[in-house]
mmCIF file of C-alpha atoms in Angstrom:
data_model
loop_
_atom_site.group_PDB
_atom_site.id
_atom_site.type_symbol
_atom_site.label_atom_id
_atom_site.label_comp_id
_atom_site.label_asym_id
_atom_site.label_seq_id
_atom_site.Cartn_x
_atom_site.Cartn_y
_atom_site.Cartn_z
ATOM 1 C CA UNK N 1 5.830 19.190 -3.554
ATOM 2 C CA UNK N 2 3.571 19.700 -0.506
ATOM 3 C CA UNK N 3 3.514 15.957 0.105
ATOM 4 C CA UNK N 4 7.288 15.791 -0.152
ATOM 5 C CA UNK N 5 7.704 18.586 2.388
ATOM 6 C CA UNK N 6 5.211 16.887 4.708
ATOM 7 C CA UNK N 7 7.132 13.593 4.694
ATOM 8 C CA UNK N 8 10.663 14.965 4.427
ATOM 9 C CA UNK N 9 11.656 14.153 8.018
ATOM 10 C CA UNK N 10 10.073 10.702 8.192
ATOM 11 C CA UNK N 11 12.741 7.956 8.245
ATOM 12 C CA UNK N 12 11.736 5.026 6.032
ATOM 13 C CA UNK N 13 13.055 1.494 6.320
ATOM 14 C CA UNK N 14 11.667 0.404 2.965
ATOM 15 C CA UNK N 15 9.963 1.952 -0.065
ATOM 16 C CA UNK N 16 7.489 0.184 -2.347
ATOM 17 C CA UNK N 17 6.174 1.932 -5.432
ATOM 18 C CA UNK N 18 3.950 1.089 -8.352
ATOM 19 C CA UNK N 19 6.014 0.670 -11.512
ATOM 20 C CA UNK N 20 3.780 3.036 -13.497
ATOM 21 C CA UNK N 21 5.270 6.342 -14.629
ATOM 22 C CA UNK N 22 3.001 8.626 -12.603
ATOM 23 C CA UNK N 23 3.897 6.965 -9.297
ATOM 24 C CA UNK N 24 7.584 6.820 -10.192
ATOM 25 C CA UNK N 25 7.412 10.575 -10.831
ATOM 26 C CA UNK N 26 5.679 11.138 -7.493
ATOM 27 C CA UNK N 27 8.317 9.126 -5.641
ATOM 28 C CA UNK N 28 11.095 11.099 -7.315
ATOM 29 C CA UNK N 29 9.562 14.312 -5.956
ATOM 30 C CA UNK N 30 9.197 12.823 -2.477
ATOM 31 C CA UNK N 31 12.814 11.683 -2.502
ATOM 32 C CA UNK N 32 14.004 15.129 -3.561
ATOM 33 C CA UNK N 33 12.670 16.477 -0.250
ATOM 34 C CA UNK N 34 13.823 13.590 1.934
ATOM 35 C CA UNK N 35 16.328 14.482 4.656
ATOM 36 C CA UNK N 36 17.154 10.872 5.549
ATOM 37 C CA UNK N 37 20.909 10.410 5.571
ATOM 38 C CA UNK N 38 21.026 6.673 4.823
ATOM 39 C CA UNK N 39 19.751 5.653 1.372
ATOM 40 C CA UNK N 40 16.719 3.358 1.278
ATOM 41 C CA UNK N 41 16.211 0.813 -1.482
ATOM 42 C CA UNK N 42 13.320 1.608 -3.808
ATOM 43 C CA UNK N 43 11.319 -1.392 -5.007
ATOM 44 C CA UNK N 44 9.045 -0.964 -8.014
ATOM 45 C CA UNK N 45 6.353 -3.612 -8.275
ATOM 46 C CA UNK N 46 3.335 -4.109 -10.539
ATOM 47 C CA UNK N 47 1.432 -5.642 -7.621
ATOM 48 C CA UNK N 48 0.488 -2.124 -6.403
ATOM 49 C CA UNK N 49 -0.536 -0.790 -9.795
ATOM 50 C CA UNK N 50 -3.839 0.984 -10.253
ATOM 51 C CA UNK N 51 -6.916 -1.134 -10.782
ATOM 52 C CA UNK N 52 -7.361 -1.919 -14.469
ATOM 53 C CA UNK N 53 -10.690 -0.308 -15.405
ATOM 54 C CA UNK N 54 -10.562 -1.686 -18.921
ATOM 55 C CA UNK N 55 -12.658 0.107 -21.525
ATOM 56 C CA UNK N 56 -14.147 2.320 -18.803
ATOM 57 C CA UNK N 57 -10.749 3.875 -18.086
ATOM 58 C CA UNK N 58 -11.105 7.660 -18.023
ATOM 59 C CA UNK N 59 -14.903 7.583 -18.300
ATOM 60 C CA UNK N 60 -17.411 8.826 -15.679
ATOM 61 C CA UNK N 61 -18.054 6.306 -12.885
ATOM 62 C CA UNK N 62 -21.695 5.876 -13.849
ATOM 63 C CA UNK N 63 -20.887 4.509 -17.298
ATOM 64 C CA UNK N 64 -21.790 0.835 -17.633
ATOM 65 C CA UNK N 65 -19.650 -1.715 -19.454
ATOM 66 C CA UNK N 66 -22.158 -1.908 -22.305
ATOM 67 C CA UNK N 67 -22.201 1.869 -22.688
ATOM 68 C CA UNK N 68 -18.419 1.859 -22.678
ATOM 69 C CA UNK N 69 -18.421 -0.808 -25.404
ATOM 70 C CA UNK N 70 -20.603 1.406 -27.581
ATOM 71 C CA UNK N 71 -18.388 4.428 -27.025
ATOM 72 C CA UNK N 72 -15.277 2.378 -27.791
ATOM 73 C CA UNK N 73 -16.765 0.937 -30.969
ATOM 74 C CA UNK N 74 -17.740 4.387 -32.234
ATOM 75 C CA UNK N 75 -14.349 5.882 -31.370
ATOM 76 C CA UNK N 76 -12.382 3.111 -33.096
ATOM 77 C CA UNK N 77 -14.856 2.313 -35.861
ATOM 78 C CA UNK N 78 -15.357 -1.332 -34.953
ATOM 79 C CA UNK N 79 -18.403 -3.474 -34.276
ATOM 80 C CA UNK N 80 -19.669 -3.459 -30.679
ATOM 81 C CA UNK N 81 -19.608 -7.244 -30.466
ATOM 82 C CA UNK N 82 -15.863 -7.263 -31.183
ATOM 83 C CA UNK N 83 -15.025 -4.982 -28.260
ATOM 84 C CA UNK N 84 -13.627 -6.928 -25.304
ATOM 85 C CA UNK N 85 -13.184 -5.556 -21.801
ATOM 86 C CA UNK N 86 -9.831 -6.317 -20.095
ATOM 87 C CA UNK N 87 -10.933 -4.781 -16.779
ATOM 88 C CA UNK N 88 -9.910 -6.511 -13.557
ATOM 89 C CA UNK N 89 -12.659 -8.170 -11.566
ATOM 90 C CA UNK N 90 -12.986 -7.452 -7.844
ATOM 91 C CA UNK N 91 -11.778 -11.005 -7.194
ATOM 92 C CA UNK N 92 -8.647 -10.378 -9.281
ATOM 93 C CA UNK N 93 -7.949 -7.124 -7.434
ATOM 94 C CA UNK N 94 -8.351 -8.906 -4.090
ATOM 95 C CA UNK N 95 -5.920 -11.615 -5.195
ATOM 96 C CA UNK N 96 -3.382 -8.971 -6.212
ATOM 97 C CA UNK N 97 -3.768 -7.187 -2.871
ATOM 98 C CA UNK N 98 -3.154 -10.418 -0.995
ATOM 99 C CA UNK N 99 -0.019 -10.867 -3.061
ATOM 100 C CA UNK N 100 0.961 -7.325 -2.146
ATOM 101 C CA UNK N 101 0.699 -8.114 1.570
ATOM 102 C CA UNK N 102 3.148 -10.956 1.007
ATOM 103 C CA UNK N 103 5.504 -8.679 -0.915
ATOM 104 C CA UNK N 104 5.207 -6.087 1.842
ATOM 105 C CA UNK N 105 6.133 -8.538 4.589
ATOM 106 C CA UNK N 106 9.109 -9.890 2.652
ATOM 107 C CA UNK N 107 10.359 -6.386 1.905
ATOM 108 C CA UNK N 108 9.929 -5.260 5.504
ATOM 109 C CA UNK N 109 11.672 -8.324 6.932
ATOM 110 C CA UNK N 110 14.594 -7.739 4.573
ATOM 111 C CA UNK N 111 14.754 -4.115 5.731
ATOM 112 C CA UNK N 112 15.315 -5.086 9.371
ATOM 113 C CA UNK N 113 18.893 -4.538 10.597
ATOM 114 C CA UNK N 114 20.900 -7.744 10.342
ATOM 115 C CA UNK N 115 18.457 -9.480 8.010
ATOM 116 C CA UNK N 116 20.096 -11.762 5.489
ATOM 117 C CA UNK N 117 23.211 -12.230 7.582
ATOM 118 C CA UNK N 118 22.128 -15.711 8.683
ATOM 119 C CA UNK N 119 21.227 -18.842 6.702
ATOM 120 C CA UNK N 120 17.511 -19.111 5.964
ATOM 121 C CA UNK N 121 16.931 -21.892 8.496
ATOM 122 C CA UNK N 122 18.513 -19.877 11.300
ATOM 123 C CA UNK N 123 16.514 -16.819 10.263
ATOM 124 C CA UNK N 124 13.311 -18.822 10.541
ATOM 125 C CA UNK N 125 14.324 -20.231 13.922
ATOM 126 C CA UNK N 126 14.772 -16.709 15.239
ATOM 127 C CA UNK N 127 11.366 -15.435 14.062
ATOM 128 C CA UNK N 128 9.878 -15.669 17.545
ATOM 129 C CA UNK N 129 12.639 -13.477 18.920
ATOM 130 C CA UNK N 130 11.659 -10.642 16.578
ATOM 131 C CA UNK N 131 8.371 -9.802 18.267
ATOM 132 C CA UNK N 132 9.989 -7.095 20.395
ATOM 133 C CA UNK N 133 11.859 -5.390 17.558
ATOM 134 C CA UNK N 134 10.971 -1.869 16.503
ATOM 135 C CA UNK N 135 8.270 -1.669 13.814
ATOM 136 C CA UNK N 136 9.379 -1.197 10.236
ATOM 137 C CA UNK N 137 8.183 1.929 8.444
ATOM 138 C CA UNK N 138 7.305 1.322 4.816
ATOM 139 C CA UNK N 139 6.384 4.033 2.333
ATOM 140 C CA UNK N 140 4.127 2.737 -0.421
ATOM 141 C CA UNK N 141 3.302 4.968 -3.373
ATOM 142 C CA UNK N 142 0.231 3.556 -5.075
ATOM 143 C CA UNK N 143 -3.060 4.627 -6.687
ATOM 144 C CA UNK N 144 -6.506 5.748 -5.582
ATOM 145 C CA UNK N 145 -8.505 2.790 -6.861
ATOM 146 C CA UNK N 146 -6.077 0.287 -5.376
ATOM 147 C CA UNK N 147 -5.965 2.059 -1.989
ATOM 148 C CA UNK N 148 -9.741 2.489 -1.754
ATOM 149 C CA UNK N 149 -10.343 -1.192 -2.403
ATOM 150 C CA UNK N 150 -7.571 -2.206 -0.008
ATOM 151 C CA UNK N 151 -9.221 -0.235 2.785
ATOM 152 C CA UNK N 152 -12.540 -1.906 2.018
ATOM 153 C CA UNK N 153 -11.085 -5.415 1.711
ATOM 154 C CA UNK N 154 -8.708 -5.456 4.673
ATOM 155 C CA UNK N 155 -9.727 -2.788 7.221
ATOM 156 C CA UNK N 156 -12.813 -1.573 9.032
ATOM 157 C CA UNK N 157 -12.289 2.005 7.847
ATOM 158 C CA UNK N 158 -15.367 3.972 6.835
ATOM 159 C CA UNK N 159 -15.786 3.491 3.064
ATOM 160 C CA UNK N 160 -14.690 6.402 0.886
ATOM 161 C CA UNK N 161 -15.852 7.228 -2.632
ATOM 162 C CA UNK N 162 -12.433 8.331 -3.828
ATOM 163 C CA UNK N 163 -8.861 8.895 -2.662
ATOM 164 C CA UNK N 164 -7.635 12.495 -3.154
ATOM 165 C CA UNK N 165 -4.436 12.968 -5.104
ATOM 166 C CA UNK N 166 -1.368 13.121 -2.849
ATOM 167 C CA UNK N 167 -3.369 12.286 0.267
ATOM 168 C CA UNK N 168 -1.847 10.156 3.020
ATOM 169 C CA UNK N 169 -3.412 7.018 4.470
ATOM 170 C CA UNK N 170 -1.599 5.370 7.358
ATOM 171 C CA UNK N 171 -2.066 1.723 8.259
ATOM 172 C CA UNK N 172 -0.653 -0.518 10.952
ATOM 173 C CA UNK N 173 -0.167 -4.007 9.599
ATOM 174 C CA UNK N 174 0.755 -6.957 11.784
ATOM 175 C CA UNK N 175 1.260 -10.579 10.752
ATOM 176 C CA UNK N 176 0.331 -13.672 12.714
ATOM 177 C CA UNK N 177 1.523 -17.149 11.897
ATOM 178 C CA UNK N 178 -1.363 -19.524 11.336
ATOM 179 C CA UNK N 179 -1.370 -22.420 13.794
ATOM 180 C CA UNK N 180 -2.352 -25.020 11.203
ATOM 181 C CA UNK N 181 -0.044 -23.831 8.453
ATOM 182 C CA UNK N 182 3.136 -21.890 7.833
ATOM 183 C CA UNK N 183 1.240 -18.947 6.340
ATOM 184 C CA UNK N 184 1.340 -15.442 7.773
ATOM 185 C CA UNK N 185 -2.083 -13.822 8.224
ATOM 186 C CA UNK N 186 -2.132 -9.999 7.969
ATOM 187 C CA UNK N 187 -4.044 -7.860 10.457
ATOM 188 C CA UNK N 188 -4.637 -4.377 9.069
ATOM 189 C CA UNK N 189 -5.767 -1.322 11.000
ATOM 190 C CA UNK N 190 -6.457 2.069 9.434
ATOM 191 C CA UNK N 191 -4.974 4.863 11.553
ATOM 192 C CA UNK N 192 -5.570 7.855 9.251
ATOM 193 C CA UNK N 193 -7.441 7.853 5.945
ATOM 194 C CA UNK N 194 -7.156 10.408 3.142
ATOM 195 C CA UNK N 195 -5.290 13.056 5.141
ATOM 196 C CA UNK N 196 -4.904 16.217 3.029
ATOM 197 C CA UNK N 197 -3.936 18.839 5.647
ATOM 198 C CA UNK N 198 -0.500 19.119 4.097
ATOM 199 C CA UNK N 199 -2.038 20.220 0.787
ATOM 200 C CA UNK N 200 -3.764 23.258 2.298
ATOM 201 C CA UNK N 201 -2.059 26.652 2.701
ATOM 202 C CA UNK N 202 0.285 27.145 4.423
ATOM 203 C CA UNK N 203 0.895 23.437 3.795
ATOM 204 C CA UNK N 204 1.048 22.466 7.465
ATOM 205 C CA UNK N 205 1.344 18.724 7.976
ATOM 206 C CA UNK N 206 -0.894 17.414 10.756
ATOM 207 C CA UNK N 207 -1.862 13.829 11.504
ATOM 208 C CA UNK N 208 -3.840 12.367 14.378
ATOM 209 C CA UNK N 209 -0.631 10.653 15.455
ATOM 210 C CA UNK N 210 3.050 10.972 14.658
ATOM 211 C CA UNK N 211 4.398 8.697 11.948
ATOM 212 C CA UNK N 212 7.405 8.094 14.156
ATOM 213 C CA UNK N 213 5.334 6.639 16.999
ATOM 214 C CA UNK N 214 5.975 3.020 17.872
ATOM 215 C CA UNK N 215 3.339 0.461 17.025
ATOM 216 C CA UNK N 216 1.411 -0.401 20.159
ATOM 217 C CA UNK N 217 1.619 -3.910 21.553
ATOM 218 C CA UNK N 218 -1.057 -6.375 20.555
ATOM 219 C CA UNK N 219 -3.852 -6.808 23.087
ATOM 220 C CA UNK N 220 -4.462 -10.381 21.996
ATOM 221 C CA UNK N 221 -3.753 -13.182 24.449
ATOM 222 C CA UNK N 222 -1.909 -14.986 21.668
ATOM 223 C CA UNK N 223 0.765 -12.314 21.392
ATOM 224 C CA UNK N 224 3.524 -14.889 21.086
ATOM 225 C CA UNK N 225 2.555 -15.521 17.469
ATOM 226 C CA UNK N 226 2.770 -11.823 16.590
ATOM 227 C CA UNK N 227 6.264 -11.409 15.237
ATOM 228 C CA UNK N 228 6.095 -8.694 12.613
ATOM 229 C CA UNK N 229 4.558 -5.221 12.844
ATOM 230 C CA UNK N 230 4.712 -2.521 10.186
ATOM 231 C CA UNK N 231 3.454 1.006 9.748
ATOM 232 C CA UNK N 232 2.414 1.592 6.162
ATOM 233 C CA UNK N 233 1.780 5.174 5.006
ATOM 234 C CA UNK N 234 0.403 5.206 1.478
ATOM 235 C CA UNK N 235 0.970 8.229 -0.736
ATOM 236 C CA UNK N 236 -1.765 8.311 -3.359
ATOM 237 C CA UNK N 237 -1.059 10.034 -6.643
ATOM 238 C CA UNK N 238 -3.746 8.913 -9.076
ATOM 239 C CA UNK N 239 -7.415 9.333 -8.234
ATOM 240 C CA UNK N 240 -10.022 6.827 -9.326
ATOM 241 C CA UNK N 241 -11.657 7.231 -12.707
#
């Protein structure tokens, strides 16, 4: 409820949410406080699900895989050697986060006014003209483990041990088109990490900058290739195990 009140006056262009029940429930609460007059499409996607901790799910962080196997075997009455661990590897999480950045860009481009009104070829031809458009604000409701690893993998933010429930992390994400390919390379900058001011009495929402501020222009000399800029506040619901 505090998070919903804190974000109630922020106008979103696009909403991405994990398809798990706990994040869906969080988004429903946020939307119940939203004062935005125009409805925004909600996209539920497994790409921003929590990290799969496998047989260590719900156990203390210090528990090793082998210890977790023993606990699992005792709990379910099976031999230790038959217990498999479906946990995601760090490489698999990184691959999923890269996929997420692609999903994010596609969703944000679609959210721009006038998008989809032209044939695909004409849309692509007008990409360069989009560099001066207003940034797209995307609300992403995800999970602590996913957010913490994203910050570590794609930003220079100071590492954090955990992401508090219902905290707010704000990123600025820009995309550059690679010169030697047609791929879009993301550039991620952490603006605020794990903000929890809104959770403290009297639930006053305070960030180091306003969510409504425009994304600053790139200082790179190759600014002509910078055609998409997004602000990405992440509302975290589930903490890490």
